[in-house]
Amino acid sequence: MLVSLLNAIDRFFQFLAAPLLLISRLLLAWFFFPAGLEKIQDYSGTASLMSSHGFPAILLPLVILLEMGGAVLLVAGLATRLTCFALAVFTIVANQTYNSGDPNQVREFLYVAEFVTISGMAALMAVGPGAWSLDAFRRKSAAAVEPAARDD
């Protein structure tokens, strides 16, 4: 009885996989896109902050591109695993640089919260973006072309 119930619950969540993965991608994008916008709006302040932590300010356009471009790719579900990997590495470096070692309770909370974000990206790296994504469309298109190519 318990096994049947657990199997039914599993099937229910498998049925919801595509919308749940889309929601996950949208929430992660919502985290990164505004962060990139903030850096544009306070470009000189962000450049100074980066420099004060040992990062050359010349990297700031790349950081903005990663955050905003990564968010767009997540929404579309394109290159999702690679995007999540890049954003996770970036988040780990930024978190260690800006949030660790500060006794401030807000920074301590942010330090932990960043790892929750990284766990979401790790899950997307593991399972992929879901059926409602350009990656899924790309895979379906490639699979449709491959058999035709073998017939030639």
mmCIF file with all atom_site columns, N, CA, C and O in Angstrom, residues 108-131:
data_model
loop_
_atom_site.group_PDB
_atom_site.id
_atom_site.type_symbol
_atom_site.label_atom_id
_atom_site.label_alt_id
_atom_site.label_comp_id
_atom_site.label_asym_id
_atom_site.label_entity_id
_atom_site.label_seq_id
_atom_site.pdbx_PDB_ins_code
_atom_site.Cartn_x
_atom_site.Cartn_y
_atom_site.Cartn_z
_atom_site.occupancy
_atom_site.B_iso_or_equiv
_atom_site.pdbx_formal_charge
_atom_site.auth_seq_id
_atom_site.auth_comp_id
_atom_site.auth_asym_id
_atom_site.auth_atom_id
_atom_site.pdbx_PDB_model_num
ATOM 1  N N  . GLU A 1 108 ? 25.866 37.065 6.862   1.00 0.00 ? 108 GLU A N  1
ATOM 2  C CA . GLU A 1 108 ? 25.884 35.645 7.217   1.00 0.00 ? 108 GLU A CA 1
ATOM 3  C C  . GLU A 1 108 ? 24.688 34.934 6.585   1.00 0.00 ? 108 GLU A C  1
ATOM 4  O O  . GLU A 1 108 ? 24.821 33.841 6.034   1.00 0.00 ? 108 GLU A O  1
ATOM 5  N N  . PHE A 1 109 ? 23.523 35.571 6.631   1.00 0.00 ? 109 PHE A N  1
ATOM 6  C CA . PHE A 1 109 ? 22.337 35.010 5.988   1.00 0.00 ? 109 PHE A CA 1
ATOM 7  C C  . PHE A 1 109 ? 22.544 34.915 4.484   1.00 0.00 ? 109 PHE A C  1
ATOM 8  O O  . PHE A 1 109 ? 22.214 33.900 3.866   1.00 0.00 ? 109 PHE A O  1
ATOM 9  N N  . LEU A 1 110 ? 23.086 35.972 3.876   1.00 0.00 ? 110 LEU A N  1
ATOM 10 C CA . LEU A 1 110 ? 23.337 35.958 2.436   1.00 0.00 ? 110 LEU A CA 1
ATOM 11 C C  . LEU A 1 110 ? 24.321 34.862 2.055   1.00 0.00 ? 110 LEU A C  1
ATOM 12 O O  . LEU A 1 110 ? 24.171 34.224 1.012   1.00 0.00 ? 110 LEU A O  1
ATOM 13 N N  . TYR A 1 111 ? 25.314 34.650 2.887   1.00 0.00 ? 111 TYR A N  1
ATOM 14 C CA . TYR A 1 111 ? 26.314 33.616 2.629   1.00 0.00 ? 111 TYR A CA 1
ATOM 15 C C  . TYR A 1 111 ? 25.631 32.251 2.498   1.00 0.00 ? 111 TYR A C  1
ATOM 16 O O  . TYR A 1 111 ? 25.880 31.504 1.558   1.00 0.00 ? 111 TYR A O  1
ATOM 17 N N  . VAL A 1 112 ? 24.734 31.947 3.414   1.00 0.00 ? 112 VAL A N  1
ATOM 18 C CA . VAL A 1 112 ? 24.013 30.670 3.380   1.00 0.00 ? 112 VAL A CA 1
ATOM 19 C C  . VAL A 1 112 ? 23.017 30.647 2.218   1.00 0.00 ? 112 VAL A C  1
ATOM 20 O O  . VAL A 1 112 ? 22.891 29.645 1.508   1.00 0.00 ? 112 VAL A O  1
ATOM 21 N N  . ALA A 1 113 ? 22.329 31.748 2.001   1.00 0.00 ? 113 ALA A N  1
ATOM 22 C CA . ALA A 1 113 ? 21.323 31.817 0.934   1.00 0.00 ? 113 ALA A CA 1
ATOM 23 C C  . ALA A 1 113 ? 21.955 31.590 -0.440  1.00 0.00 ? 113 ALA A C  1
ATOM 24 O O  . ALA A 1 113 ? 21.327 30.985 -1.320  1.00 0.00 ? 113 ALA A O  1
ATOM 25 N N  . GLU A 1 114 ? 23.158 32.059 -0.629  1.00 0.00 ? 114 GLU A N  1
ATOM 26 C CA . GLU A 1 114 ? 23.848 31.845 -1.909  1.00 0.00 ? 114 GLU A CA 1
ATOM 27 C C  . GLU A 1 114 ? 24.036 30.354 -2.179  1.00 0.00 ? 114 GLU A C  1
ATOM 28 O O  . GLU A 1 114 ? 23.940 29.901 -3.315  1.00 0.00 ? 114 GLU A O  1
ATOM 29 N N  . PHE A 1 115 ? 24.284 29.584 -1.142  1.00 0.00 ? 115 PHE A N  1
ATOM 30 C CA . PHE A 1 115 ? 24.451 28.142 -1.331  1.00 0.00 ? 115 PHE A CA 1
ATOM 31 C C  . PHE A 1 115 ? 23.130 27.462 -1.670  1.00 0.00 ? 115 PHE A C  1
ATOM 32 O O  . PHE A 1 115 ? 23.109 26.455 -2.375  1.00 0.00 ? 115 PHE A O  1
ATOM 33 N N  . VAL A 1 116 ? 22.031 28.026 -1.214  1.00 0.00 ? 116 VAL A N  1
ATOM 34 C CA . VAL A 1 116 ? 20.724 27.511 -1.615  1.00 0.00 ? 116 VAL A CA 1
ATOM 35 C C  . VAL A 1 116 ? 20.536 27.746 -3.117  1.00 0.00 ? 116 VAL A C  1
ATOM 36 O O  . VAL A 1 116 ? 20.062 26.865 -3.841  1.00 0.00 ? 116 VAL A O  1
ATOM 37 N N  . THR A 1 117 ? 20.937 28.906 -3.589  1.00 0.00 ? 117 THR A N  1
ATOM 38 C CA . THR A 1 117 ? 20.877 29.216 -5.018  1.00 0.00 ? 117 THR A CA 1
ATOM 39 C C  . THR A 1 117 ? 21.747 28.246 -5.808  1.00 0.00 ? 117 THR A C  1
ATOM 40 O O  . THR A 1 117 ? 21.336 27.730 -6.847  1.00 0.00 ? 117 THR A O  1
ATOM 41 N N  . ILE A 1 118 ? 22.922 27.979 -5.308  1.00 0.00 ? 118 ILE A N  1
ATOM 42 C CA . ILE A 1 118 ? 23.832 27.044 -5.970  1.00 0.00 ? 118 ILE A CA 1
ATOM 43 C C  . ILE A 1 118 ? 23.210 25.646 -6.016  1.00 0.00 ? 118 ILE A C  1
ATOM 44 O O  . ILE A 1 118 ? 23.344 24.929 -7.018  1.00 0.00 ? 118 ILE A O  1
ATOM 45 N N  . SER A 1 119 ? 22.488 25.266 -4.971  1.00 0.00 ? 119 SER A N  1
ATOM 46 C CA . SER A 1 119 ? 21.850 23.945 -4.985  1.00 0.00 ? 119 SER A CA 1
ATOM 47 C C  . SER A 1 119 ? 20.794 23.862 -6.081  1.00 0.00 ? 119 SER A C  1
ATOM 48 O O  . SER A 1 119 ? 20.629 22.814 -6.716  1.00 0.00 ? 119 SER A O  1
ATOM 49 N N  . GLY A 1 120 ? 20.077 24.947 -6.321  1.00 0.00 ? 120 GLY A N  1
ATOM 50 C CA . GLY A 1 120 ? 19.115 24.967 -7.428  1.00 0.00 ? 120 GLY A CA 1
ATOM 51 C C  . GLY A 1 120 ? 19.804 24.808 -8.772  1.00 0.00 ? 120 GLY A C  1
ATOM 52 O O  . GLY A 1 120 ? 19.320 24.081 -9.652  1.00 0.00 ? 120 GLY A O  1
ATOM 53 N N  . MET A 1 121 ? 20.949 25.455 -8.933  1.00 0.00 ? 121 MET A N  1
ATOM 54 C CA . MET A 1 121 ? 21.692 25.322 -10.185 1.00 0.00 ? 121 MET A CA 1
ATOM 55 C C  . MET A 1 121 ? 22.253 23.912 -10.326 1.00 0.00 ? 121 MET A C  1
ATOM 56 O O  . MET A 1 121 ? 22.256 23.350 -11.427 1.00 0.00 ? 121 MET A O  1
ATOM 57 N N  . ALA A 1 122 ? 22.686 23.322 -9.212  1.00 0.00 ? 122 ALA A N  1
ATOM 58 C CA . ALA A 1 122 ? 23.200 21.949 -9.260  1.00 0.00 ? 122 ALA A CA 1
ATOM 59 C C  . ALA A 1 122 ? 22.098 20.976 -9.681  1.00 0.00 ? 122 ALA A C  1
ATOM 60 O O  . ALA A 1 122 ? 22.339 20.054 -10.470 1.00 0.00 ? 122 ALA A O  1
ATOM 61 N N  . ALA A 1 123 ? 20.900 21.195 -9.177  1.00 0.00 ? 123 ALA A N  1
ATOM 62 C CA . ALA A 1 123 ? 19.776 20.328 -9.564  1.00 0.00 ? 123 ALA A CA 1
ATOM 63 C C  . ALA A 1 123 ? 19.487 20.457 -11.062 1.00 0.00 ? 123 ALA A C  1
ATOM 64 O O  . ALA A 1 123 ? 19.268 19.448 -11.748 1.00 0.00 ? 123 ALA A O  1
ATOM 65 N N  . LEU A 1 124 ? 19.508 21.670 -11.591 1.00 0.00 ? 124 LEU A N  1
ATOM 66 C CA . LEU A 1 124 ? 19.285 21.849 -13.027 1.00 0.00 ? 124 LEU A CA 1
ATOM 67 C C  . LEU A 1 124 ? 20.426 21.239 -13.844 1.00 0.00 ? 124 LEU A C  1
ATOM 68 O O  . LEU A 1 124 ? 20.195 20.720 -14.935 1.00 0.00 ? 124 LEU A O  1
ATOM 69 N N  . MET A 1 125 ? 21.645 21.308 -13.324 1.00 0.00 ? 125 MET A N  1
ATOM 70 C CA . MET A 1 125 ? 22.753 20.650 -14.032 1.00 0.00 ? 125 MET A CA 1
ATOM 71 C C  . MET A 1 125 ? 22.519 19.144 -14.071 1.00 0.00 ? 125 MET A C  1
ATOM 72 O O  . MET A 1 125 ? 22.820 18.491 -15.070 1.00 0.00 ? 125 MET A O  1
ATOM 73 N N  . ALA A 1 126 ? 21.977 18.592 -13.010 1.00 0.00 ? 126 ALA A N  1
ATOM 74 C CA . ALA A 1 126 ? 21.778 17.140 -12.929 1.00 0.00 ? 126 ALA A CA 1
ATOM 75 C C  . ALA A 1 126 ? 20.634 16.660 -13.809 1.00 0.00 ? 126 ALA A C  1
ATOM 76 O O  . ALA A 1 126 ? 20.778 15.666 -14.526 1.00 0.00 ? 126 ALA A O  1
ATOM 77 N N  . VAL A 1 127 ? 19.496 17.334 -13.765 1.00 0.00 ? 127 VAL A N  1
ATOM 78 C CA . VAL A 1 127 ? 18.317 16.837 -14.479 1.00 0.00 ? 127 VAL A CA 1
ATOM 79 C C  . VAL A 1 127 ? 18.052 17.556 -15.793 1.00 0.00 ? 127 VAL A C  1
ATOM 80 O O  . VAL A 1 127 ? 17.250 17.093 -16.593 1.00 0.00 ? 127 VAL A O  1
ATOM 81 N N  . GLY A 1 128 ? 18.698 18.690 -16.014 1.00 0.00 ? 128 GLY A N  1
ATOM 82 C CA . GLY A 1 128 ? 18.465 19.448 -17.231 1.00 0.00 ? 128 GLY A CA 1
ATOM 83 C C  . GLY A 1 128 ? 17.296 20.408 -17.067 1.00 0.00 ? 128 GLY A C  1
ATOM 84 O O  . GLY A 1 128 ? 16.652 20.455 -16.019 1.00 0.00 ? 128 GLY A O  1
ATOM 85 N N  . PRO A 1 129 ? 16.997 21.160 -18.116 1.00 0.00 ? 129 PRO A N  1
ATOM 86 C CA . PRO A 1 129 ? 16.021 22.244 -18.021 1.00 0.00 ? 129 PRO A CA 1
ATOM 87 C C  . PRO A 1 129 ? 14.564 21.811 -18.120 1.00 0.00 ? 129 PRO A C  1
ATOM 88 O O  . PRO A 1 129 ? 13.664 22.588 -17.879 1.00 0.00 ? 129 PRO A O  1
ATOM 89 N N  . GLY A 1 130 ? 14.314 20.577 -18.516 1.00 0.00 ? 130 GLY A N  1
ATOM 90 C CA . GLY A 1 130 ? 12.946 20.106 -18.660 1.00 0.00 ? 130 GLY A CA 1
ATOM 91 C C  . GLY A 1 130 ? 12.434 20.217 -20.082 1.00 0.00 ? 130 GLY A C  1
ATOM 92 O O  . GLY A 1 130 ? 13.093 20.752 -20.974 1.00 0.00 ? 130 GLY A O  1
ATOM 93 N N  . ALA A 1 131 ? 11.235 19.708 -20.271 1.00 0.00 ? 131 ALA A N  1
ATOM 94 C CA . ALA A 1 131 ? 10.643 19.630 -21.614 1.00 0.00 ? 131 ALA A CA 1
ATOM 95 C C  . ALA A 1 131 ? 10.273 21.002 -22.175 1.00 0.00 ? 131 ALA A C  1
ATOM 96 O O  . ALA A 1 131 ? 10.218 21.177 -23.389 1.00 0.00 ? 131 ALA A O  1
#
